[in-house]
Amino acid sequence: MMEEGGFIGIKKQDKAYDIENRYGYCVEEMYSSAFYNTRPEQFFEFYKKEMLLHAPEDTASGPALAAMEKAGKLQCVIDSNIYDKARRGGCRNVINLHGSIYQNQCPRCKKKYPLSYILSARRVPLCDECNIPVRPMISLIGEMVDSQNMTKTTEEITKADTLLLLGTTLASEVFKQYISYFSGENLVIIHKEAHYSDKDASMVILDHPMNVLPLLGYGEEKQENA
Ligand SMILES: [Zn+2]
């Protein structure tokens, strides 16, 4: 189970040109480890304004996935979106392939900080013990994806009977490699726009996952009782 977004989303929104005009650097440049290390002030200005304050709102997808998980129909969510929508919706077994904006840590003493700490910092959020920048635990361009996450993702996909691709395609740069490990029965894709690679799926539903997932009805019983 997967979905894309975050940094990729900002590129898709046609905002990239506007951002480059305002900051004097392109999105790819600013969302990189090199930029984070050499220009932390500018990095955090961009990160807070463009990535955090313009974060996409939570949708019906998260709670619908959580209901599927609770019903025993969903083993694992692999999320490439840094906004952690599945876990916020109530899913428990989630792999955040590219990290999460909700996890922030001092690289030296490992003290953890909430998102509000990053948002409320006037400039660079500093560890109150070490006085060095607190690191959002997201993968920036130029960094390796966490190897434990990669291994766990590969394991989950290898043992899956059904793979549900949400808001992405079989040609996804992020997921293509992982999908090659899938040898189960059903490969189901739910996304808005048809894609040439859809032909290799067992089933394709052309709509936003947030419109489709609640229709599976796993959350209904709970709503009736409530
Ligand atoms: Zn520290």
PDB file of C-alpha atoms and ligand atoms in Angstrom, residues 106 108-111 113 127 129-132, ligand 1:
ATOM      1  CA  CYS A 106      18.675  16.643  17.559  1.00  0.00           C
ATOM      2  CA  ARG A 108      23.765  15.052  18.599  1.00  0.00           C
ATOM      3  CA  CYS A 109      21.811  14.211  21.768  1.00  0.00           C
ATOM      4  CA  LYS A 110      18.850  12.595  19.914  1.00  0.00           C
ATOM      5  CA  LYS A 111      16.324  14.646  21.863  1.00  0.00           C
ATOM      6  CA  TYR A 113      10.960  17.691  19.234  1.00  0.00           C
ATOM      7  CA  CYS A 127      18.227  21.929  20.283  1.00  0.00           C
ATOM      8  CA  GLU A 129      20.643  21.262  25.032  1.00  0.00           C
ATOM      9  CA  CYS A 130      23.190  21.393  22.216  1.00  0.00           C
ATOM     10  CA  ASN A 131      22.314  24.632  20.413  1.00  0.00           C
ATOM     11  CA  ILE A 132      22.576  22.994  17.002  1.00  0.00           C
TER      12      ILE A 132
HETATM   13 ZN    ZN B   1      20.748  18.105  21.362  1.00  0.00          ZN
END
